[in-house]
XYZ file of C-alpha atoms in Angstrom:
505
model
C 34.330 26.497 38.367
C 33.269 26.553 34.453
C 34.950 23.526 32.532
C 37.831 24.278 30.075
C 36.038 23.867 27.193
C 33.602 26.540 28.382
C 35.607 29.315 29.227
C 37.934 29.214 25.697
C 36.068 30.473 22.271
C 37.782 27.387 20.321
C 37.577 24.525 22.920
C 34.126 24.925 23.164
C 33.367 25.592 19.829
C 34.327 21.741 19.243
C 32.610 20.249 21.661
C 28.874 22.265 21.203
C 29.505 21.334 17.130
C 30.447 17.458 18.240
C 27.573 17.542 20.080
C 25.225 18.589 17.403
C 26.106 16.194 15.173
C 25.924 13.480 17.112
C 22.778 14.815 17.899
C 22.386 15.409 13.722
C 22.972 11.281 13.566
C 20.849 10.210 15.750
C 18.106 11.926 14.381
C 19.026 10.701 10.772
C 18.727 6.868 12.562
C 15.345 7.518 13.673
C 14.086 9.302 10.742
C 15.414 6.224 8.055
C 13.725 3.595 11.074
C 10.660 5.603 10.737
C 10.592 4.424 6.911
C 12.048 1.230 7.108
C 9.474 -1.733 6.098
C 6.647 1.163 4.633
C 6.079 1.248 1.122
C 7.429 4.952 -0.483
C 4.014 7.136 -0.330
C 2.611 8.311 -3.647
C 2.116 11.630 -2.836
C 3.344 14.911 -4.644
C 4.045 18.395 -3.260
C 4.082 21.257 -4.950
C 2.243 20.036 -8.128
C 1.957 23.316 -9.644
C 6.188 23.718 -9.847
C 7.917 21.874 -12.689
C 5.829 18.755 -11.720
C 6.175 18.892 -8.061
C 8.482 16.471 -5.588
C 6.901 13.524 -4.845
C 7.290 11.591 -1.452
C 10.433 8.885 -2.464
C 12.152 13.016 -3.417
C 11.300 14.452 -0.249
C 12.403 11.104 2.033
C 16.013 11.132 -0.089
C 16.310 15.195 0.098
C 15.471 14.925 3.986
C 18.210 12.038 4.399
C 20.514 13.994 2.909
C 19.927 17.284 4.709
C 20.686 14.971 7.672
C 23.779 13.824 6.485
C 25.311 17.339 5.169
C 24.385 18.875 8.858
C 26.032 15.826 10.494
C 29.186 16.203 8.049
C 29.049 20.252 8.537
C 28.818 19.976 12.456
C 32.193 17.208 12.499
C 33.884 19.123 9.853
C 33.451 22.525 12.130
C 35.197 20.478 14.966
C 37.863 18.886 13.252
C 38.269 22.445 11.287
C 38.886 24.177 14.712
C 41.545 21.631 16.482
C 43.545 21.885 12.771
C 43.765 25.621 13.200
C 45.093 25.532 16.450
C 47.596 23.381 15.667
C 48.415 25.907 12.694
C 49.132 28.375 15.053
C 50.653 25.824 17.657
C 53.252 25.681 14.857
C 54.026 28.901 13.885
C 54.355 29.725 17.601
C 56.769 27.061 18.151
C 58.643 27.180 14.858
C 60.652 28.899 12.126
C 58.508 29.166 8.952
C 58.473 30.329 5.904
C 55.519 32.700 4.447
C 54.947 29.855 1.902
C 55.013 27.170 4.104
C 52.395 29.018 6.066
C 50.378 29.635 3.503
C 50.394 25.978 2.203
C 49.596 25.123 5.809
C 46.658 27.287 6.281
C 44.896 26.410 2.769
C 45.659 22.440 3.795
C 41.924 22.449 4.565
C 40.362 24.089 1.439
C 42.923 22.528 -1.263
C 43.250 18.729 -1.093
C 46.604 18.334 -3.282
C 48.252 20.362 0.107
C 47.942 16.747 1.486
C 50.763 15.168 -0.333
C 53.253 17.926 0.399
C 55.454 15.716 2.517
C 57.683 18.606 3.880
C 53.729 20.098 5.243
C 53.924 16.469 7.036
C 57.061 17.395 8.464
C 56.729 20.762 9.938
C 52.960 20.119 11.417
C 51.881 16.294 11.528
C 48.898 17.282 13.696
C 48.143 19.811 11.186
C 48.187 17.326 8.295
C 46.786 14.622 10.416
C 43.524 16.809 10.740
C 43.347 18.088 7.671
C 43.122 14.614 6.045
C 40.801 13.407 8.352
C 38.755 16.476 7.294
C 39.111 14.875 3.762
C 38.383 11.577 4.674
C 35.204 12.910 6.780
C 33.326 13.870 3.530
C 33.011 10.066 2.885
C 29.988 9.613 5.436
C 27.558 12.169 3.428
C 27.801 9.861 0.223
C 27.432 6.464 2.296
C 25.203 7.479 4.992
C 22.083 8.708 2.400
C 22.524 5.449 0.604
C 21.625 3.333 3.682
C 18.003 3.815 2.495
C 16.782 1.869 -0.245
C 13.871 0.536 -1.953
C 13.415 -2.794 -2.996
C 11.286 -5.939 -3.564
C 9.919 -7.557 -0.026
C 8.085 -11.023 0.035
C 5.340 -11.350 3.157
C 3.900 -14.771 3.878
C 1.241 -15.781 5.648
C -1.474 -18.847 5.737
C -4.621 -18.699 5.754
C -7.487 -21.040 5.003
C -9.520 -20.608 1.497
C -11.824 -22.293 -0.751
C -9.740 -23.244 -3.408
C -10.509 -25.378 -6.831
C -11.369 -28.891 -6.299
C -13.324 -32.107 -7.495
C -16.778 -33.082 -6.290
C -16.938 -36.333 -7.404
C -20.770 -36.620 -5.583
C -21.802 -34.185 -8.177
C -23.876 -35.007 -10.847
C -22.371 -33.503 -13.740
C -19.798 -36.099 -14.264
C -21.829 -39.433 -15.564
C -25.132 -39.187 -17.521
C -26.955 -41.297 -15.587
C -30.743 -42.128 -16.705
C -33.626 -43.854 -15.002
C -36.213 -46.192 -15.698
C -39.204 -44.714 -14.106
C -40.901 -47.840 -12.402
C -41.975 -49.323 -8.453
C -38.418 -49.135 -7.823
C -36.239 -46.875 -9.846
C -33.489 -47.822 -12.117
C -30.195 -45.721 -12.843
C -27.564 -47.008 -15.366
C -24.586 -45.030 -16.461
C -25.428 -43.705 -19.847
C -21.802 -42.194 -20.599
C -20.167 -38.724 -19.944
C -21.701 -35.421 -19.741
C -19.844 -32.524 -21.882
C -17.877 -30.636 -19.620
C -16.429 -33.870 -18.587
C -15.088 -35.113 -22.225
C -14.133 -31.638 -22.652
C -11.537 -31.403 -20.116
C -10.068 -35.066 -20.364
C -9.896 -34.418 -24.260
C -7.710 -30.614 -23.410
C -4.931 -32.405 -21.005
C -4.498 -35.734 -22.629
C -4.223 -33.664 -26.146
C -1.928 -31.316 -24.406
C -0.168 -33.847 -21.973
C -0.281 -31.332 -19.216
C -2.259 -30.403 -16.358
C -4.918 -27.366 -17.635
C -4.643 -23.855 -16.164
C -6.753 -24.070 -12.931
C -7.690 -20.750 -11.395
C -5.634 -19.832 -8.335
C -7.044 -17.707 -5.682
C -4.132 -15.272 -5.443
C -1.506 -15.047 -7.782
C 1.281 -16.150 -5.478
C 0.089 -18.930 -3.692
C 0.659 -22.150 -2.663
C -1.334 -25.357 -0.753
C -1.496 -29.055 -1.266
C -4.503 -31.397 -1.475
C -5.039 -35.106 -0.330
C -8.253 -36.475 -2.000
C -9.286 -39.905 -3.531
C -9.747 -39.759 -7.378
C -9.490 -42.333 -10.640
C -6.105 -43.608 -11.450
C -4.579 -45.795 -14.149
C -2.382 -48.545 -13.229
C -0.791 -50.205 -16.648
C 1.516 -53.355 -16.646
C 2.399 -56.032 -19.289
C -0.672 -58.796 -20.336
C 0.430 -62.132 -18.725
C 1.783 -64.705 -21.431
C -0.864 -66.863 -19.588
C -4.131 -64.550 -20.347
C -6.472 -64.755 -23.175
C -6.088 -62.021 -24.425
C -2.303 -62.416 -24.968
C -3.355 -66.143 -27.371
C -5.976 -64.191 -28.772
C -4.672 -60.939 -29.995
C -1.196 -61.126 -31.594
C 0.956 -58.433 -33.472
C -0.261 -56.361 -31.097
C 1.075 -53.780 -27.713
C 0.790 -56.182 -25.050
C -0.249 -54.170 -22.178
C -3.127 -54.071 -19.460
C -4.820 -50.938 -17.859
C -6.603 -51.336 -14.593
C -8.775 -48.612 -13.702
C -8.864 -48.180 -9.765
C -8.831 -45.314 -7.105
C -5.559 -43.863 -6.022
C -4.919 -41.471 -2.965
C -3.992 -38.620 -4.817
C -1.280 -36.056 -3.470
C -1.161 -32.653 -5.695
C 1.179 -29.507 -4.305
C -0.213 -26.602 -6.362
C 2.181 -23.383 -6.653
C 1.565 -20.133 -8.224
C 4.258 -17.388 -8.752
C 2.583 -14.211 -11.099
C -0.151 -16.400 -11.618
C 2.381 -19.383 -13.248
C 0.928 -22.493 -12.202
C 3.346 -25.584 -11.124
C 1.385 -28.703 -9.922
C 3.038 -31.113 -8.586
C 1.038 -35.324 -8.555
C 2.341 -37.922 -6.299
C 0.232 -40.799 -5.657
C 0.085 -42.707 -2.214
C -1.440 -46.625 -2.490
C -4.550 -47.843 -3.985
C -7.744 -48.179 -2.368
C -10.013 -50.697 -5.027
C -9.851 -51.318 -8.177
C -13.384 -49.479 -10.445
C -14.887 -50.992 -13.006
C -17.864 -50.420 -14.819
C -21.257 -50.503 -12.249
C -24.328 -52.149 -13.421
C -27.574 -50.570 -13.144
C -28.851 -49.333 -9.583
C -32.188 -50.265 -8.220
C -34.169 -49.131 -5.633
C -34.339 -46.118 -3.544
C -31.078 -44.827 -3.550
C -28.957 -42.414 -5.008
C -32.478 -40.855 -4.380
C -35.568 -41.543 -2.694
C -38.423 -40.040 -4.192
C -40.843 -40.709 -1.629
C -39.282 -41.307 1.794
C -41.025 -42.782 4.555
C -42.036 -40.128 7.394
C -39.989 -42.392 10.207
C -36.985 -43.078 7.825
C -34.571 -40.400 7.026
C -33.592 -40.130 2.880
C -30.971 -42.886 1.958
C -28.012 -41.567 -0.755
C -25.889 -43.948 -2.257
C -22.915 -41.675 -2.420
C -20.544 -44.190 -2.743
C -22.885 -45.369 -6.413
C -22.490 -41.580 -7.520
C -18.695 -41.505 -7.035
C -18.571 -44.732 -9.013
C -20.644 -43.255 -11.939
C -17.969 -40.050 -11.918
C -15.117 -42.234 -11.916
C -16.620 -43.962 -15.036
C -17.476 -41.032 -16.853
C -13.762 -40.162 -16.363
C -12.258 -43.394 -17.253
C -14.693 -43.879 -20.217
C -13.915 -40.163 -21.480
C -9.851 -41.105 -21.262
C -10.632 -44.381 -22.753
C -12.409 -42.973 -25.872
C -9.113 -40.706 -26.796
C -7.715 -43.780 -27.287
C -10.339 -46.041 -29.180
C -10.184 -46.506 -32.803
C -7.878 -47.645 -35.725
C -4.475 -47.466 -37.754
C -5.093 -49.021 -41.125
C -2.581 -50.291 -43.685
C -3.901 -48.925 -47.374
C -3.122 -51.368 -49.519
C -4.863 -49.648 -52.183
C -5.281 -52.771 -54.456
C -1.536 -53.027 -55.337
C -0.362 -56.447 -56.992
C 2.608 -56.291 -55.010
C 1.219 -55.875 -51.823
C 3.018 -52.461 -51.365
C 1.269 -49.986 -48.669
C 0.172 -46.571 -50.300
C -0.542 -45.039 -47.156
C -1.524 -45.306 -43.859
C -4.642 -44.058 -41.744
C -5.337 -43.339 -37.783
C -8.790 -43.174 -37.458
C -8.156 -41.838 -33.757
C -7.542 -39.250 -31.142
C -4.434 -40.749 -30.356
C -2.531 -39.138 -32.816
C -3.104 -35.768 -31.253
C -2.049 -36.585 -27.910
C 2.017 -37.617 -27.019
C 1.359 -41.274 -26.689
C 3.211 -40.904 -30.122
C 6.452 -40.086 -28.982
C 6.593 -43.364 -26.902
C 9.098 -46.085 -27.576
C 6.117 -48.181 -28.798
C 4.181 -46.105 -31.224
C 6.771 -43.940 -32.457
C 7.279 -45.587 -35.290
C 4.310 -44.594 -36.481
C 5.914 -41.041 -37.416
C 5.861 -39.200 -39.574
C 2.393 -39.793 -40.657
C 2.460 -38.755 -43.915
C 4.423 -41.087 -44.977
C 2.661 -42.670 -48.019
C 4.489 -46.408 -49.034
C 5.644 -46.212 -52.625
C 4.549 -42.072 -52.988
C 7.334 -39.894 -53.347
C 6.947 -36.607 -50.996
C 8.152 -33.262 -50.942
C 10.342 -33.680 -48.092
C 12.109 -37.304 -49.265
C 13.001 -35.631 -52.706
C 14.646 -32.686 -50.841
C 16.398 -35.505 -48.674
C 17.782 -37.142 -51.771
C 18.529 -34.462 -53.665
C 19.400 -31.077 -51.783
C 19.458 -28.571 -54.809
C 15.684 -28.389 -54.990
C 14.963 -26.547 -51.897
C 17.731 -24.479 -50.039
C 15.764 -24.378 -46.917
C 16.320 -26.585 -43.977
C 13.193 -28.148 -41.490
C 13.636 -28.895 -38.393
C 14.531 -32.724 -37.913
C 12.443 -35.038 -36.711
C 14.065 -36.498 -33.199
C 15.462 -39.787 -32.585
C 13.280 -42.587 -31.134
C 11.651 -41.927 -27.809
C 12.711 -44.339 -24.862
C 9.326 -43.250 -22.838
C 7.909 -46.531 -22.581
C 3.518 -46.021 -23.188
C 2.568 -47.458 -19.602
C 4.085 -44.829 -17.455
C 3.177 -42.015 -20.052
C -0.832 -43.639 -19.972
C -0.444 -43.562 -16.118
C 0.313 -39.891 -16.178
C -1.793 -38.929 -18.667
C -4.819 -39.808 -16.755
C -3.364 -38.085 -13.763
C -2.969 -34.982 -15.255
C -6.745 -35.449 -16.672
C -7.893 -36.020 -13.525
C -6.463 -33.233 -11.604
C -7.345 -30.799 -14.468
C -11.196 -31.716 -13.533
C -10.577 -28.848 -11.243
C -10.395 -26.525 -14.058
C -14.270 -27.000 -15.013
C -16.340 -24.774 -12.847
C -18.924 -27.662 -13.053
C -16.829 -30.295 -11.579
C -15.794 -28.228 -8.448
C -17.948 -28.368 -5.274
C -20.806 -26.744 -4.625
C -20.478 -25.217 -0.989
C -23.823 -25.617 -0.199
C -24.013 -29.112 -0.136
C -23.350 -31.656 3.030
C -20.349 -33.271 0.631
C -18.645 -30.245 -0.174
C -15.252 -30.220 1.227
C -13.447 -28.291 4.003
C -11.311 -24.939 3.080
C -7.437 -25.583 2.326
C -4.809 -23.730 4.671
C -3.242 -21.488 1.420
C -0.193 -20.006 1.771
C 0.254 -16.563 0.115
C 3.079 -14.290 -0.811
C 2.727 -10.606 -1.408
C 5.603 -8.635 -2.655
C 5.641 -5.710 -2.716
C 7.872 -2.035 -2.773
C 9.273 -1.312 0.540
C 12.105 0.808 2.471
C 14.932 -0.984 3.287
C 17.310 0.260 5.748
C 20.922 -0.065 6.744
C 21.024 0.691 10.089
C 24.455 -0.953 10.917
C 26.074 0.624 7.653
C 24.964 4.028 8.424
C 25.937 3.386 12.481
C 29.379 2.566 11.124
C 30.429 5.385 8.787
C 28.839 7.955 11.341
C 29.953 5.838 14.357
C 33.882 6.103 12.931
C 33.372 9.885 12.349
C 32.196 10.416 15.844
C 34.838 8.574 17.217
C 37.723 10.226 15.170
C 36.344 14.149 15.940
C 35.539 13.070 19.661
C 39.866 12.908 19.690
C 40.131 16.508 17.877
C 39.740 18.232 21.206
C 42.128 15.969 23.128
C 44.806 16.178 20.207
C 45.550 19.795 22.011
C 46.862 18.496 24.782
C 50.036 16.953 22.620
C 50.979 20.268 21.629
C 52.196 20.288 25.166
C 51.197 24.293 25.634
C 48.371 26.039 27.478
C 44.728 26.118 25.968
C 44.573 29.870 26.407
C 47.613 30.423 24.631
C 47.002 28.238 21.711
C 43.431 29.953 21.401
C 44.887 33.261 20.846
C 46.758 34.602 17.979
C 50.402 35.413 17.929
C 51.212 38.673 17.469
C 54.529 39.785 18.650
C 56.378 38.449 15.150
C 59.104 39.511 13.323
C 59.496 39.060 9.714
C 63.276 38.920 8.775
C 64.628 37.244 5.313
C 61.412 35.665 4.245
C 60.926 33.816 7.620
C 58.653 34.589 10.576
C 60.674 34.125 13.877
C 59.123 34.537 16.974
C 60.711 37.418 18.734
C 59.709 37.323 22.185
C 57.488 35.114 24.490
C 53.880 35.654 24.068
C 51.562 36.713 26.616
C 48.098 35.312 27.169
């Protein structure tokens, strides 16, 4: 024996068309998971039409095709249980023509819905018919559960990336004395060397260092120079000797050096943390003897390199190329004046260039233009603020960066920006050069991005509702074959249709 629902036109109508669309949504699931995590494709069809689609059109076209057949399919079903309880209702009761009409066109005209005497005379009916409304929702939410956005992708890997070869020989200009047994002696530093202290002191920042990918990230641990500054004991010479003077000591040494370097669109952040000093450097004396190299080595005895001698030379050449930014003088000109008043006052060094200016010690030496008993520009607009209606910027208060710690991190910044000089990085053919760093990268890029429980919800809810459509007959409490067929023994009497005698089906 054939189920209900396949021997009656309307019964089965509903359940074939909520069959096809949940057959309609489950394909729409599996075509958006197809997309989700690919980039949209760059292709274009039909190129020679107005411009053609490209592939993002043709992805959002095909969604919504999927959603209209799914909405179509549910609308058919819950369309078909709301006519049957139409004529449930005219069967059953005494209506009039316009009530009928108003009852039939429920479906097609939405302001039907708030006719509260409709509610009355067919709730079922209305009940459908607004969940037919309601339905529509799912094609404007469903199609917008695919999107494209911004994805990040990680992944580690290890690289080559900038660092300092302090073995190399392009730090310290060491010469020789050609004899028996050779002579070096550290001469003083080699260009590329003054040129890169001289950029990041002047600057007071670490220089741009080229990143392997332009979002990256990876730390390094290495040995390098440092700076350690502190105040001159009261019980040192030089504190009895020198007086009037900024009382403080720097001790050149070697620092484990900790630097986190982070790129985002090629934006460097470096980060410099130091961890405990090995020794403290100072300035070698003159090798002798075979080493750093051995120009004729013995057949039984392997070459002998003073490694350790070349470091030492490096970290000179980087000390003495800090040391000279800050060498020279700040004269008082007197200018021959009987009174002893200052006409001006001159800085015969590099130190005015760099932002050991702005510390609590020295910044009293701004603004330098300041010229004793010489009017300027700038002090008769102070006085007197007719002459110029412009306004300058002011100069800020007094610093309260006290020089020692700014020193210390001036020559770490220096020192890390060595990396930055293609001639102070390793050379990966030598036995020193150093291992490759694990480098984390991040690639972002375009991607689909799907919704899978938003679009399961709105078409899970519409499912659920039209599954009920074909059970709502039953409350009408009358045989499927009757309701399925059309009255038609009615009489029309006074603007009413009555039913006049008992149908047959």
């Amino acid at each position: 024996m054939l189920p209900e629902w396949a021997t009656h036109r309307a019964m089965g109508t509903m359940v074939v068309m909520l069959l096809f669309g949940a057959a309609f949504s489950i394909g729409h699931h599996f075509f958006y998971q197809s997309l989700s995590g690919k980039p949209p494709p760059s292709s274009v069809y039909f190129s020679r039409f107005g411009g053609g689609l490209t592939g993002q059109q043709v992805n959002l076209a095909v969604g919504s095709v999927f959603a209209f057949l799914v909405s179509s399919a549910l609308g058919a079903v819950i369309t078909t249980a709301a006519d049957q309880a139409l004529w449930a209702t005219v069967r059953t009761k005494t209506l009039k023509l316009g009530a009928i009409d108003n009852l039939a066109t429920v479906t097609t005209g939405i302001w039907n819905i708030f006719d509260f005497r409709l509610w009355k005379k067919s709730p079922i009916r209305m009940i459908l018919a607004t969940i037919l409304w309601l339905k529509s929702i799912t094609s404007f939410i469903t199609p917008a559960t695919l999107n494209v956005g911004w994805s990040a992708t990680t992944f580690t890997s290890l690289m080559r990336v900038p660092q300092i070869d302090f073995t190399s020989l392009n730090f310290a200009n060491v010469q020789s004395q050609p004899s028996l047994s050779p002579l070096y002696y550290y001469s003083n530093p080699q260009y590329a060397v003054l040129q890169t202290v001289a950029g990041s002191t002047t600057g007071g920042y670490v220089l741009p260092i080229h990143s392997p990918h332009e979002n990256a990230t990876w730390q390094l641990k290495f040995p390098g120079p440092a700076l350690s500054c502190e105040n001159i004991d009261e019980a040192s010479a030089l504190y009895h000797n020198i007086s009037d003077n900024i009382l403080t000591a720097t001790i050149a040494g070697s620092e484990a050096m900790h630097s986190n370097f982070t790129y985002v669109n090629n934006i460097q952040s470096v980060k410099i943390t130091t961890q405990g000093s090995f020794n403290n450097v100072s300035a070698m004396g003159p090798i002798a003897g075979a080493a750093p190299l051995e120009i004729e080595p013995a057949s039984h005895n392997p070459p002998m390199y003073n490694v350790q001698g070349v470091e030492n030379y490096a970290y000179e050449a980087v000390m003495d190329a800090f040391g000279r930014m800050f060498v020279g003088a700040i004269v008082r000109n007197l200018g021959g004046a009987q009174d002893g008043s200052m006409l001006g006052v001159t800085i015969a060094a590099h130190m005015a260039s760099t932002p050991l200016l702005q510390t609590k010690e020295f910044n009293f030496l701004q603004p330098l233009t300041v010229k004793g008993n010489i009017s300027s520009l700038q002090g008769d607009v102070t006085d007197v603020t007719s002459l110029w209606n412009g306004h300058s910027v002011e100069e800020a208060a007094n610093s309260t960066t006290p020089m020692a710690r700014l020193m210390e991190e001036l020559f770490r910044n220096a020192t890390v920006s060595l990396m930055s000089n293609s001639l102070l990085r390793p050379n990966y053919s030598s036995p020193y050069a150093p291992p490759d760093v694990p480098v984390t990268q991040t690639h972002y890029a375009l991607i689909y991005s799907y919704a899978a429980n938003t679009l399961w919800l709105a078409y899970g809810i519409a499912l659920v509702v039209s599954r009920t459509c074909p059970n709502s007959l039953r409350y009408f409490e009358l045989p499927t074959a009757s309701i399925c067929q059309m009255p038609y023994n009615l009489k029309i009497k006074m603007g009413k249709i009555r039913r006049h005698d008992t149908l047959k089906t």
